[in-house]
Structure formats: structure tokens, C-alpha cells
XYZ file of C-alpha atoms in Angstrom:
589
model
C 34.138 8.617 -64.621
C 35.841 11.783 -64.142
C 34.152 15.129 -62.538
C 34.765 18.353 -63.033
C 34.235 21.574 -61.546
C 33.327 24.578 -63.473
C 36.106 27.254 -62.321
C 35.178 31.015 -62.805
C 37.812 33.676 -61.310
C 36.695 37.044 -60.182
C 36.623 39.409 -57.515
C 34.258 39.234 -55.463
C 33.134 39.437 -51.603
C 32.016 36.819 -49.978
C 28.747 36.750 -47.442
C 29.320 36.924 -43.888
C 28.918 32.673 -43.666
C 31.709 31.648 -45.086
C 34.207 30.629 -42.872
C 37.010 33.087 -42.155
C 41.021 31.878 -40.774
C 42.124 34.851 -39.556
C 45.372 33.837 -38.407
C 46.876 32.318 -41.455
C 49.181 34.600 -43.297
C 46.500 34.336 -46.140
C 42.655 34.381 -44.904
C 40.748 31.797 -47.050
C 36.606 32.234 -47.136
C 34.447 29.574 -48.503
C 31.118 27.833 -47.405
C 30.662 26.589 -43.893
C 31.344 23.585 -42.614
C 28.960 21.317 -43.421
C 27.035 23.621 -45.925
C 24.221 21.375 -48.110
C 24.599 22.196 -51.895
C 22.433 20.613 -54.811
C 23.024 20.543 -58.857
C 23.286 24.251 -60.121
C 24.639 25.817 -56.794
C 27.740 27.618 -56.639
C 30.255 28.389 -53.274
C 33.802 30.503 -53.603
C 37.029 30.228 -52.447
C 38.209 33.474 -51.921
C 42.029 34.392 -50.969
C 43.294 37.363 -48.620
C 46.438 38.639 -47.803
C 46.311 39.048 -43.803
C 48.154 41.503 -41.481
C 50.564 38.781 -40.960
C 51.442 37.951 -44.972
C 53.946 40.878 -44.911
C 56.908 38.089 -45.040
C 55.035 35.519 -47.487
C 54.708 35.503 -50.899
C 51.969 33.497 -52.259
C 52.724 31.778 -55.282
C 49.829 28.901 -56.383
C 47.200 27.843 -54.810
C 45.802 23.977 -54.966
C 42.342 22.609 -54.192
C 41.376 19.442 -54.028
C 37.916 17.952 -53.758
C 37.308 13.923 -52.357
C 34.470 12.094 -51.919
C 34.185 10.550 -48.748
C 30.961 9.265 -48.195
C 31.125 6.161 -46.163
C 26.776 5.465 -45.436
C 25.612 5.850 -48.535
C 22.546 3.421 -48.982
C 22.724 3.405 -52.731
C 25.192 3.018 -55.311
C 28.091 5.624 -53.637
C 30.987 5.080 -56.764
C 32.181 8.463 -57.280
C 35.652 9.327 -58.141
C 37.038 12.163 -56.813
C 37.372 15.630 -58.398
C 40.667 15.830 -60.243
C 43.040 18.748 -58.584
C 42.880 22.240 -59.352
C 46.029 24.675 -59.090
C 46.459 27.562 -59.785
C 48.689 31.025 -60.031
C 48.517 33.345 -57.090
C 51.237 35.965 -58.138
C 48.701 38.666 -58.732
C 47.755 39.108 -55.163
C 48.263 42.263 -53.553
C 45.458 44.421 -52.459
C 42.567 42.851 -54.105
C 40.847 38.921 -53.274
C 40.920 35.965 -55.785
C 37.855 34.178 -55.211
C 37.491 31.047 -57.741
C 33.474 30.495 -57.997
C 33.204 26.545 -58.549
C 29.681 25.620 -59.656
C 28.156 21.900 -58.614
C 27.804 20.175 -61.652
C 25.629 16.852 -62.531
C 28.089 14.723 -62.194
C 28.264 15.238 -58.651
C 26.382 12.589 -56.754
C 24.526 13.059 -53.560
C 27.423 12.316 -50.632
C 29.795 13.778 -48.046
C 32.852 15.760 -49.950
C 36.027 17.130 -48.402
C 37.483 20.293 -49.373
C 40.809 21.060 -48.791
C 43.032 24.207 -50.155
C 46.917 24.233 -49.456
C 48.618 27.610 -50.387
C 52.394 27.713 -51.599
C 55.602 30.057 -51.424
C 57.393 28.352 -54.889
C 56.932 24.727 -53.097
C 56.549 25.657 -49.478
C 52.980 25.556 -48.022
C 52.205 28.523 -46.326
C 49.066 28.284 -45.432
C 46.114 25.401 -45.378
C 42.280 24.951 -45.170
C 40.229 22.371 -45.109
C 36.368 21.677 -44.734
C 33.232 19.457 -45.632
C 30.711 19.881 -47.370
C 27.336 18.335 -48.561
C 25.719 17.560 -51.836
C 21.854 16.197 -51.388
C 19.146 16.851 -53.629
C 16.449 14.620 -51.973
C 14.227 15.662 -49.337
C 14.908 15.808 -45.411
C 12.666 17.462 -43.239
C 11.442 17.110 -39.701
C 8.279 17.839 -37.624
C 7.872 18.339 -34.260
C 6.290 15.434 -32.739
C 5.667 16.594 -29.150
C 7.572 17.272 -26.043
C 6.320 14.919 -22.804
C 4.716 16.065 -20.739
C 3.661 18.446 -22.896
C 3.191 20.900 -19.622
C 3.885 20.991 -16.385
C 7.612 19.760 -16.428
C 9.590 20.414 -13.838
C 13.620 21.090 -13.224
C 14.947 17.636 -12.091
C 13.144 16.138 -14.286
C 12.926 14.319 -17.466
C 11.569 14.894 -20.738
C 10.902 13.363 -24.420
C 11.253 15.324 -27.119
C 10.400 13.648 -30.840
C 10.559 14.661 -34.295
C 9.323 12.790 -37.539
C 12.010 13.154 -39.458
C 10.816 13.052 -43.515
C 13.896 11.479 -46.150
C 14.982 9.746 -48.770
C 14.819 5.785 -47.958
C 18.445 6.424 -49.708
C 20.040 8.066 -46.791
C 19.930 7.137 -43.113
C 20.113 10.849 -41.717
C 22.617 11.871 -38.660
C 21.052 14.135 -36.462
C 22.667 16.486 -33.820
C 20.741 17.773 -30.610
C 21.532 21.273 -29.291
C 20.998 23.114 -26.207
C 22.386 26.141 -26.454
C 25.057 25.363 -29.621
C 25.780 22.093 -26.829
C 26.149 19.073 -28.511
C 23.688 16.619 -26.042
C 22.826 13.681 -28.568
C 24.166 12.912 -31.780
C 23.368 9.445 -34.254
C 22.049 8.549 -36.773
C 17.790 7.822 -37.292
C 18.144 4.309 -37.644
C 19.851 3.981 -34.253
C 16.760 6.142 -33.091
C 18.014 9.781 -32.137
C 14.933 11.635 -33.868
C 13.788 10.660 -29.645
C 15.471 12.861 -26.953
C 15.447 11.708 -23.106
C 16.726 14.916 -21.581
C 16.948 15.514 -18.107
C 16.456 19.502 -16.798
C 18.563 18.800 -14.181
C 18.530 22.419 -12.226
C 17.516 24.803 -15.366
C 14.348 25.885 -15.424
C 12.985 28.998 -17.826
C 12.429 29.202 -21.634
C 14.170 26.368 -23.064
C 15.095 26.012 -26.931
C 16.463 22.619 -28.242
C 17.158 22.687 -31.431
C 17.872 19.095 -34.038
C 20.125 19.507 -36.685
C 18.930 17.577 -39.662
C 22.361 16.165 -41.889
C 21.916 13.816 -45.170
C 25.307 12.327 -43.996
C 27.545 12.750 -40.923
C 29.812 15.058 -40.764
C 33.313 15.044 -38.827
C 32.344 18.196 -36.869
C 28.998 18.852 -36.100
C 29.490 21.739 -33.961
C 28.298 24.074 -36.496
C 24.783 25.228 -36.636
C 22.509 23.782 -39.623
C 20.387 25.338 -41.594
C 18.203 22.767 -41.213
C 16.903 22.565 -38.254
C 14.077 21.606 -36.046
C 13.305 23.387 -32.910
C 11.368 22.731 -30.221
C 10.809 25.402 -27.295
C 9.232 25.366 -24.084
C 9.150 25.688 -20.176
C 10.923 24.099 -17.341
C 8.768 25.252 -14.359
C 11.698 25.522 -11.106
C 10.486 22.905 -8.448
C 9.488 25.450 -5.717
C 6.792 26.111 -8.025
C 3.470 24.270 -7.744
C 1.714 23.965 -11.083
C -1.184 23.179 -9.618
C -3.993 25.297 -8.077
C -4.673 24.911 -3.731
C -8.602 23.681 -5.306
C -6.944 21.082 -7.308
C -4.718 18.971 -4.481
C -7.345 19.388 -1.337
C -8.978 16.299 -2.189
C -5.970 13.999 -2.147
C -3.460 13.103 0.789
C -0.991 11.890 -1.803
C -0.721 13.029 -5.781
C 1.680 12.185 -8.502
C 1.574 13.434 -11.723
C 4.534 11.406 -13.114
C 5.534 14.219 -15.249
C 9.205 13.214 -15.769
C 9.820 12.742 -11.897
C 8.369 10.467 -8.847
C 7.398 13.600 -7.076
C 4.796 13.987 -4.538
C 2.826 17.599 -5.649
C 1.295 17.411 -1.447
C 4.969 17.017 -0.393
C 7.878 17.502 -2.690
C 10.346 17.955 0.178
C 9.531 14.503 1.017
C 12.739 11.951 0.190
C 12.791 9.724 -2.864
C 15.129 6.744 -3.446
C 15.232 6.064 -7.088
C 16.155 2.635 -8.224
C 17.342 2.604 -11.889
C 16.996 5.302 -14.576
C 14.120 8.109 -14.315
C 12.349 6.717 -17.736
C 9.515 8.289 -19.454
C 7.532 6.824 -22.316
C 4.330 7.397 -24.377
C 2.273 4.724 -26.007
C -0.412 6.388 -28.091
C -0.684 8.929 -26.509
C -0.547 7.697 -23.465
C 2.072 9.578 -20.854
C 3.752 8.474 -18.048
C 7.080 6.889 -16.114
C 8.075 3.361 -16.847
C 8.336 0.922 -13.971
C 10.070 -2.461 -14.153
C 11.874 -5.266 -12.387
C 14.561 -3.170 -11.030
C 13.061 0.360 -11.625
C 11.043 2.176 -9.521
C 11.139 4.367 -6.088
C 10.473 4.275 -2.692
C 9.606 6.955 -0.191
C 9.450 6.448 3.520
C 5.499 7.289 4.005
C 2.380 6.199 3.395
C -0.683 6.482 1.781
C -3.191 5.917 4.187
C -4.864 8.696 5.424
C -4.924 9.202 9.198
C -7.019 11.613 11.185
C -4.807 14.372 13.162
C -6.815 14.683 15.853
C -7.820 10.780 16.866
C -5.440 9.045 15.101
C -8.064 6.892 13.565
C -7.840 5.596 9.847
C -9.819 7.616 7.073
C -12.221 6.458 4.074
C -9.743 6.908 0.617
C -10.015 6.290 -2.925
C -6.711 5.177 -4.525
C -6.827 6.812 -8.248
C -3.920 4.730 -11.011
C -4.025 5.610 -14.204
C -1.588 2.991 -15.592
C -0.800 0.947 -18.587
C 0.610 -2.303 -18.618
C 3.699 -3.055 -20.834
C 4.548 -6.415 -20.043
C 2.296 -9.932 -18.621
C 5.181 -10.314 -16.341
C 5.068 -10.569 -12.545
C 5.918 -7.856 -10.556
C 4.687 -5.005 -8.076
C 2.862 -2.564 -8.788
C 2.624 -0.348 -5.747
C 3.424 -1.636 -2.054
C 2.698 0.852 0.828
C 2.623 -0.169 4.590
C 1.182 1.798 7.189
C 3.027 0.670 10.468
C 2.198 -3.381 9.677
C -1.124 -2.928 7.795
C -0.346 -3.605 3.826
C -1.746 -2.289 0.978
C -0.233 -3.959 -2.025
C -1.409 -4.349 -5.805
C 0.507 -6.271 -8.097
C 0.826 -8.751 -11.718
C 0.820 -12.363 -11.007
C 0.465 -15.401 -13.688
C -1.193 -12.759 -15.962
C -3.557 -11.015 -13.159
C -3.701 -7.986 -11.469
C -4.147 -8.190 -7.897
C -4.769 -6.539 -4.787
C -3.687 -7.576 -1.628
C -4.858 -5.987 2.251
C -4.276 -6.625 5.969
C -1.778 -6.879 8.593
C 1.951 -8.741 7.442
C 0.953 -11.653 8.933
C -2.540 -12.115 7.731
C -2.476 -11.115 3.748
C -5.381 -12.259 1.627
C -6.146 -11.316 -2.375
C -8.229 -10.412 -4.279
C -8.122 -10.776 -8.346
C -9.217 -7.384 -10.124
C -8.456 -9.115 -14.007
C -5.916 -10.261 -16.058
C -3.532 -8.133 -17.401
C -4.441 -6.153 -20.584
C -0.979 -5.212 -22.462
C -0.794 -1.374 -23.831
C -4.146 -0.854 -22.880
C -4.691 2.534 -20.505
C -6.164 1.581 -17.717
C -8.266 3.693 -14.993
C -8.538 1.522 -11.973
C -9.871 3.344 -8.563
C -10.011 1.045 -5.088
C -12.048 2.945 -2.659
C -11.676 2.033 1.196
C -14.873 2.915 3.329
C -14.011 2.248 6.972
C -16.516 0.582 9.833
C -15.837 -0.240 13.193
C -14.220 -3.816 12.290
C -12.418 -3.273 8.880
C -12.897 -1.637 5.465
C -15.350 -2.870 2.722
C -13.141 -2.009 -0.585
C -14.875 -1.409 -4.081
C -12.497 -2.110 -7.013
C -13.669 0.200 -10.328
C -12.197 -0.096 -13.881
C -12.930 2.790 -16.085
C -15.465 3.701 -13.648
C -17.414 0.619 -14.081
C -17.226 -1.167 -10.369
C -16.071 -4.834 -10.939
C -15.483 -6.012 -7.852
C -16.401 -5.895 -4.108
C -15.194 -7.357 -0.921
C -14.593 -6.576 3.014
C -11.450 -6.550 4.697
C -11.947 -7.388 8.104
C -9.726 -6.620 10.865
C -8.633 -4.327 14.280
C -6.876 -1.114 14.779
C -6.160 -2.891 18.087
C -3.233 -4.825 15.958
C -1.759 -1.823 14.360
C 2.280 -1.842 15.725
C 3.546 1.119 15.720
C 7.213 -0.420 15.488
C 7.103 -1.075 12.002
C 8.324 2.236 9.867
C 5.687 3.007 7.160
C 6.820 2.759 3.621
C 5.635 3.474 -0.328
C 7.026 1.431 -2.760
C 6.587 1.631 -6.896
C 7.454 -0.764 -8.946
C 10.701 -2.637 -7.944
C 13.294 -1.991 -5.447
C 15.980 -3.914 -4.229
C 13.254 -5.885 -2.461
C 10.821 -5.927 -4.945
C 10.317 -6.885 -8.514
C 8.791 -4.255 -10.300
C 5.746 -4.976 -12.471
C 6.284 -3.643 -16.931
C 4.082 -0.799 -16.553
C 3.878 2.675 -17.471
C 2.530 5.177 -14.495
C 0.153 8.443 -15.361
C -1.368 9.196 -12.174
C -1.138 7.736 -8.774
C -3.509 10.196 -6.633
C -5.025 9.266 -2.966
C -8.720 11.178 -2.818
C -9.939 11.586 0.835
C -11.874 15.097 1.349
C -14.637 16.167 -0.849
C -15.557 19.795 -2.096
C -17.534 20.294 2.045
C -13.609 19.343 3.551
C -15.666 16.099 4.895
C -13.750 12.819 4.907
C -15.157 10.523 1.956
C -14.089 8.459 -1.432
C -13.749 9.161 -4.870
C -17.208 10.794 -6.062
C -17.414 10.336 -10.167
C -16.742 6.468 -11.046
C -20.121 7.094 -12.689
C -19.086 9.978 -14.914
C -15.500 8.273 -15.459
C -17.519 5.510 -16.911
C -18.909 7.776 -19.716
C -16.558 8.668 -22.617
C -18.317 11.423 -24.186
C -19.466 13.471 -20.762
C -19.671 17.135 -23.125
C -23.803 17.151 -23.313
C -24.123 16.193 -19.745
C -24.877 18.621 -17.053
C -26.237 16.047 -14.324
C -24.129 13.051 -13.372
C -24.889 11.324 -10.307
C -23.549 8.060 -9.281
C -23.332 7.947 -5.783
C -19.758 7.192 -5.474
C -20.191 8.530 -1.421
C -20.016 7.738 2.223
C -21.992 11.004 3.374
C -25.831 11.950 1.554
C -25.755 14.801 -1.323
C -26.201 18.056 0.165
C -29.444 18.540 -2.142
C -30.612 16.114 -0.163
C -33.597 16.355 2.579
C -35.372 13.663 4.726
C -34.167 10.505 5.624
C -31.495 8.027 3.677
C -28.265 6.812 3.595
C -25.516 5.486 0.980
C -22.852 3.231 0.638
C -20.446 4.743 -1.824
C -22.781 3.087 -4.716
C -26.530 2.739 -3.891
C -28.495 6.036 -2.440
C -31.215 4.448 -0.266
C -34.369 7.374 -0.072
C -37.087 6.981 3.054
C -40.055 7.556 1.367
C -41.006 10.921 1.576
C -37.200 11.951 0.758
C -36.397 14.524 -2.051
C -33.473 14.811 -3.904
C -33.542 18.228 -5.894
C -30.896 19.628 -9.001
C -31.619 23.728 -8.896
C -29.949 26.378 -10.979
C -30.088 24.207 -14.082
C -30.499 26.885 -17.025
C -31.933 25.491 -19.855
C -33.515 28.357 -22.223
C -35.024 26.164 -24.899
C -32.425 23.417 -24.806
C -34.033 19.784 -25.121
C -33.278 17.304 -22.473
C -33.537 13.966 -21.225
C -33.331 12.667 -17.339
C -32.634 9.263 -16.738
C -33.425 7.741 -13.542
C -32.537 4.368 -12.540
C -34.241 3.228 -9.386
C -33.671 -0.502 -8.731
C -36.858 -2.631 -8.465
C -40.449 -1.502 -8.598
C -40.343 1.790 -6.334
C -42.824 4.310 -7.158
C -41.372 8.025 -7.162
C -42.657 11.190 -8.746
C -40.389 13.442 -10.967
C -40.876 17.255 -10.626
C -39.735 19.767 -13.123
C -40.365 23.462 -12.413
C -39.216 26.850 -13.899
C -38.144 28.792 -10.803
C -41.042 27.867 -8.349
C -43.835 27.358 -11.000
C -44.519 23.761 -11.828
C -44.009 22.715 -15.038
C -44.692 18.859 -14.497
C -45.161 16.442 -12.322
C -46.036 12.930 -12.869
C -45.500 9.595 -10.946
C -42.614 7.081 -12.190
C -41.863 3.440 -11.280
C -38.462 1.504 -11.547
C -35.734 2.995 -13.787
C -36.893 5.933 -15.888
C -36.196 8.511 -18.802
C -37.967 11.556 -19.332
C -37.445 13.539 -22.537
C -38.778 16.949 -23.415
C -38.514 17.729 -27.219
C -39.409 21.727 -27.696
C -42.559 21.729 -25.607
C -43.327 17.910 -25.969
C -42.852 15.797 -23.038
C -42.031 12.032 -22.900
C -41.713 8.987 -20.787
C -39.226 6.731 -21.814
C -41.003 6.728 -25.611
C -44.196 7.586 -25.188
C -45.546 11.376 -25.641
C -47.599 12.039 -22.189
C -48.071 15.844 -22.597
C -47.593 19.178 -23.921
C -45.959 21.856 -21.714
C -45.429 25.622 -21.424
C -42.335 25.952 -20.695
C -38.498 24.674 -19.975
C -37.901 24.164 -16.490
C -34.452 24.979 -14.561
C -34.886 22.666 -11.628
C -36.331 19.578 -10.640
C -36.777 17.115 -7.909
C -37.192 13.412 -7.272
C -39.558 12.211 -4.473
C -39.745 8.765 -2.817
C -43.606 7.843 -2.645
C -42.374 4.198 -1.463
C -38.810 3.463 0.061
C -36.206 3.606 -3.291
C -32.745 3.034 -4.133
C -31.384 4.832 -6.376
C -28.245 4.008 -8.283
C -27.129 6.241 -11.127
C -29.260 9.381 -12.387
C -28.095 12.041 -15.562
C -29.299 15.057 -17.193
C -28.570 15.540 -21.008
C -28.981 18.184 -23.235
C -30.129 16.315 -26.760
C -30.892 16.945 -30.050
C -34.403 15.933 -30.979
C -34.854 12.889 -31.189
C -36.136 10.260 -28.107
C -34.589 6.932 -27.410
């Protein structure tokens, strides 16, 4: 099959993209490198004497167009365009600019332009170029940039487009920073994903991804198709994160494209293979494995500055496993006391005491791609720690570690290890948060307070959620009681009392659940006036529809008001293990 161009001379400009050689003896303008045409569109060629033609004299001109399309996942048979020549005698002062119209014949492909000027045989002066003939659809969206905030210079991020095409292409596309060339491929090979490191930049970044039907041989030149993605690299002097936000913990990692501690990021990191971020469904963090991972030379138990004495903690992972494959998870030693969990034979497991005394327990086996929010709270006594294990802030699993400070050695160099090392085999996981809670909102020493609200998915309609996750009693609490980071145990006589609650007419329900057969009384009031009070036994809802008041489902009165405060009062000794207030629609479970 033959093709042909349709050839109109005239004299004409040309816009300010073509492409301009200004030192040839004659300039030649003509689309861009790597221009994308369809059926209809037309590009020039337009000739110019320049400043240093004075000794040439252009005689003919030839052009030649070949198809070189080499990834074509269709039928790609083209011959190429026959070539053109032509008489140049009649420059002097004025350009020639042959207007060559794409024609149907043309199929979709990579073509190669190239123009050789003559003196009688002699070429004088050359061009050559590429161009691009599509007519199918390629497009891109911006999937997201990881982490999507908060990213930090010397750090790593994921940038990710959907890129929208014909399944008869396989499209190359070009990352830019800055007209930089940083990644180039093609989609099948899975460039429409960018790992870039900030190394030391920080500022408003723009990252642009060229979008080509086919490769070109240069892909310097900008595209006009283009997706861009721009953003902020926070410098790492900066804290992103508010003094209120990191007093609770002694240690916290965001794993936002770096292992760096947000308490301490002076302190020294060994890396062992590749920083490597991922996302699956969503779900954020750093990838560990067998030989990737880091190690610091601290640890995460916190010790009192003053005595020296070992603190209560909560150790906060928010983690997903990738792999069922055996490996560690995090090891950290404080002088020879080890605190180690880790994948074994499909488990997850936790391991505590001293190097030469190690015993385990087994938290569940290993749940692949799942996100996982697993909290181990340490509550010290004079002879060890009793350790509850939590899982989406449902506790699973208790035990006691016993043993004595009088065995701590203070030889041994403490140490924080995640994921493997050249010691350790790293457990297949990907890392969101590692955090280390040990103060609460009063500055006193305690564990992680809100396993009970973590344990609720939908927490929007609750204003009151009380689980007891403590080692010291609520401050609205008066008489006599204590707790055990799960179970608040009330004297009887004891009141626990929830004030500035502002309700205005919004319906409500307060569930109690008191283990056993404990009598109580509930107490709602608006300021000091009582609105009810009434006497309650076990666990316990109370619901108040408009001005109708029920227990559990049963309507016991009529009321005059909303209240704003109320207070539970131990007639008998109670325990109390989990209490909420909701603001409902109306209806009554």
C-alpha cells in the first residue's frame, strides 16, 4: 500500500513550538519532537535562509517520512511515505513552508522525519525528528502520592497514576523533576509507580509523567500530555507534629518514607537494604523483610530519670503482614532484658525476659494483607510485669512476666531492631506505626487508655467511651477503688461522674456494663437539678427518646428535660468494665 502526503506550499509563519536550528546555514521549523498528530491534522516544514547562508545556495530540498514503529500490539504493516523533493531556487527573503496534512492512510505508530537540503548535489544542511500519529485514547489520573502528608527530605515516596489506553498500545512513560529525566519505561514493565527518594530537597515539589503512545528516541522534550502531581517535602528539622501529640510516647514512628524516630531524629539509624514503601488498600507504610530493616542503638523501654526504675508502657504496631514466613518483627533489648515479637510456623509471637530466661507467648496466626492494630501494654509490680496483648482493641490475651530488676546487667548495650539485620531475619510485613505510650494527658506514668474505643469502628455518635485501659483511677472519680488497666473496681459508695455533656434535645443512650449482679444507681441531671435517678443491676442501657425514658427496652418514665451530666453510684461493691454515651436517632435497642 502506498501513502501519501497531501503537500500544500505557502508562506507562512510558523508558531513558536516548532523546533528552530539556528545554526544551520538554512533554519528549518517543523513540529516538536515527539509531537502527537491524528487523521485531519496538519504540521509545516518551513525553510529560512540564516545569517550564515550568505555562501550557500539552496537548490532542492528532500523529505522523507519512515515508519518505525517497533511495539506496536496490533497489526503495525505500514510502508513508508514515498520521498518528496522539491525546488528551493526561489528562496531569498521570504520562507517556504510545505503544509503536509495526515491523511487516513496513516496508521497509528512512531514516524521519523527527516529533511536534507542541497547545493546542486551537496547537502548543506539536515534535520531530522519524530513524530507521533495516535488516535486512541491515553490519559492518566493521579492516583495518590504516599504518604500523602507529612513526608520528609531523606525520605521516600510513591507516586501513582492510572494510566487510561488503548489495550493496542503499551504506553512509555517519562518521569520529570524539573525537565530531569528520573524514570522512564514502558506501563507494562510498571513505571505508571514512582519510588522517589527527596534526598536533601525539601519545598514545593512538581513531578510531572509524560504520557507517549510509543517511545520515542529522545524523551527530553516536554509532552503535552502530561500528568502532574505536586506537593511538599517538609526539611527534617521540622517536626510535623504538634508538642500535645508526642508527650504520651517515649518512642514514635510514623514510617512515612523513613525509619525515623519523631522523639529523637538525631538518633543513628543503620539501614539494612533499600528504604521501601508500599500501600495495600490503602494501607501505608515501610516494607520489612528477611534482609530489610533497621536498627538503632536504644531502646524502648521507658526508664524513670530520677530512680532509674522501669515504667508501665503500651507498645502501639499498626502493621500488616505480607508474607506467613518466619521472621522478626521487632527485637529491642534493654541492657539484657528482651522484648521481642516475631512470625513463627504461621504465628505471631511475643517473647519477654532476661537472654537467658526467654519464654512466649502466641498472640495468633498470621493473617496475610490484613491491617492489623495490635497494642501490648506492660503494667509493672514489684516482681515483674503482667502484659495484656489487644487486637483491634479487643484484649485477647493475658499473662505475667515474672522476674527482678536485681538481674538487669548493665554491660549489655541496649538495642532496637526492625525487621531483619545481619543478625536477624526479618518478618514480610508492612510497618504504619510503631509508637511507645507511657504518660497520659495528667504527665502521670500509665498505658495506652482507648483499646475500648479502638475496638469500635464507627466512634462519630459517641461522646462517652470508657474502657478502663489504666493503671491510675479516672480523675472524675471520688471514693474508694482501684483498676487494673481493664476492670474499674468501685467501693460501694464510689461515684464516677461525666459533667459538661451538652445535649440540647439530642437523644441518647448510656450503656453500662457492670459484671455480675451489683446494684448501682444511674443519675442524670441538667446542671444541678435532677432529672432522674433510678437503681440498676448488672450491665445496663438507658435510652431517652425526646422526653421518654427507658431501661434497656422498657419505657419507665416521662421526663422534663435533657440532662448534661450524670453519675454512677456503687450501692454494693461493682466492677465496672466498659461504659458509652451515644447520641441516637429514635429508636431503642
Amino acid at each position: 500500500m502506498k501513502v501519501f502526503l497531501i503537500v500544500l506550499f505557502s508562506v507562512l509563519i510558523t508558531s513558536c513550538s516548532n523546533i528552530s536550528l539556528e545554526t544551520d546555514p538554512i533554519i528549518v521549523k517543523t513540529i516538536r519532537n515527539g509531537e502527537v498528530l491524528s487523521e485531519g491534522d496538519t504540521f509545516d516544514i518551513t525553510f529560512l535562509k540564516s545569517s550564515d547562508s550568505v555562501l550557500v545556495n539552496p537548490t532542492s530540498a528532500k523529505i522523507e517520512i519512515s515508519y518505525n514503529n517497533s511495539r506496536s500490539l496490533g497489526d503495525n504493516e505500514f510502508q513508508d511515505v514515498d520521498p518528496i523533493n522539491f525546488d528551493l531556487d526561489f528562496i531569498q527573503n521570504e520562507e517556504v513552508s510545505p503544509t503536509f496534512k495526515i491523511s487516513s492512510d496513516f496508521k497509528n505508530g512512531l514516524y521519523s522525519l527527516f529533511v536534507n537540503i542541497y547545493e546542486d548535489d551537496e547537502i548543506i544542511s539536515s534535520f531530522n525528528s519524530q513524530f507521533i500519529v495516535y488516535s486512541g485514547e491515553l490519559r492518566g489520573d493521579v492516583v495518590g502520592i504516599f504518604p500523602n502528608k507529612n513526608l520528609y527530605s531523606k525520605s521516600v515516596a510513591i507516586l501513582e497514576s492510572k494510566i487510561h489506553h488503548d489495550i493496542s498500545i503499551d504506553p512509555y512513560l517519562v518521569w520529570k523533576l524539573d525537565g530531569t529525566i528520573i524514570k522512564e519505561g514502558y506501563l507494562s514493565q510498571g513505571v505508571n509507580k514512582l519510588l522517589w527518594d527527596t534526598e536533601e530537597l525539601y519545598g514545593f515539589i512538581d513531578i510531572s509523567l509524560d504520557l507517549l503512545p510509543y517511545k520515542l528516541d529522545d524523551v527530553t522534550h516536554p509532552s503535552r500530555n502530561s500528568v502532574n502531581f505536586s506537593f511538599i517535602v517538609n526539611p527534617l528539622y521540622k517536626s510535623l507534629y504538634s508538642e500535645a501529640d508526642l508527650s504520651p510516647y517515649y518512642k514514635s514512628l510514623f514510617f512515612n518514607g523513613n525509619y525515623y524516630d519523631e522523639l529523637n531524629k538525631d538518633l543513628y539509624i543503620e539501614n539494612y537494604g533499600e528504604k521501601l514503601p508500599n500501600y495495600v488498600d490503602r494501607f501505608y507504610g515501610m516494607t520489612t523483610g528477611p534482609s530489610r530493616g533497621f536498627k538503632s542503638n536504644d531502646s524502648i523501654f521507658p526508664v524513670d530519670k530520677v530512680s532509674g526504675d522501669l515504667l508501665n508502657f503500651s507498645v502501639i504496631l499498626d502493621f500488616m503482614p505480607l508474607l506467613p514466613d518466619d521472621g522478626n518483627i521487632f527485637t529491642t533489648q534493654y541492657k539484657n532484658l528482651i522484648n521481642r515479637l516475631y512470625i513463627e510456623n504461621g504465628s505471631i509471637l511475643h517473647s519477654f525476659g532476661y537472654t537467658d530466661d526467654i519464654s512466649s507467648e502466641i498472640l495468633g496466626i498470621v493473617d496475610i494483607n490484613d491491617p492489623q492494630h495490635l497494642v501490648i501494654s506492660f503494667i509493672r509490680s514489684p516482681n515483674g510485669y503482667k502484659v495484656l496483648y489487644y487486637l483491634d482493641g479487643e484484649l485477647i490475651r493475658e499473662s505475667f512476666w515474672e522476674f527482678s530488676l536485681t538481674e538487669l546487667n548493665d554491660g549489655v548495650f541496649d538495642s532496637f531492631i526492625f525487621g531483619g539485620d545481619m543478625d536477624f531475619s526479618g518478618a514480610s510485613t508492612l510497618v504504619d506505626t510503631f509508637n511507645v505510650y507511657y504518660l497520659d494527658e495528667q504527665a502521670n506514668n500509665n498505658i495506652y487508655p482507648d483499646n475500648y474505643s479502638d475496638s469500635i469502628p464507627e466512634k462519630e455518635s459517641y461522646i462517652v467511651l470508657e474502657g478502663f485501659n489504666s493503671v491510675t483511677l479516672p480523675q472524675n472519680f471520688s471514693g474508694n477503688g482501684s483498676i487494673d488497666g481493664e476492670i474499674l473496681s468501685m467501693a460501694a459508695g464510689s461515684i464516677l461522674s461525666f459533667s459538661e455533656i451538652l445535649f440540647d434535645d439530642i437523644d441518647s443512650k448510656i450503656n453500662i456494663k457492670v459484671l455480675g449482679d451489683s446494684r448501682y444507681t444511674l443519675a442524670l441531671y441538667n446542671d444541678d437539678v435532677v432529672v432522674y435517678e433510678g437503681e440498676l443491676v448488672g450491665e445496663s442501657t438507658l435510652s431517652l427518646i425526646g422526653r421518654s425514658l427507658y431501661i434497656d427496652s422498657t419505657l419507665v418514665t416521662e421526663v422534663t428535660s435533657n440532662y448534661n451530666r450524670f453519675d454512677v453510684k456503687a450501692i454494693d461493691s461493682c466492677s465496672i468494665d466498659s461504659l458509652f454515651l451515644e447520641s441516637i436517632g429514635n429508636t431503642v435497642e
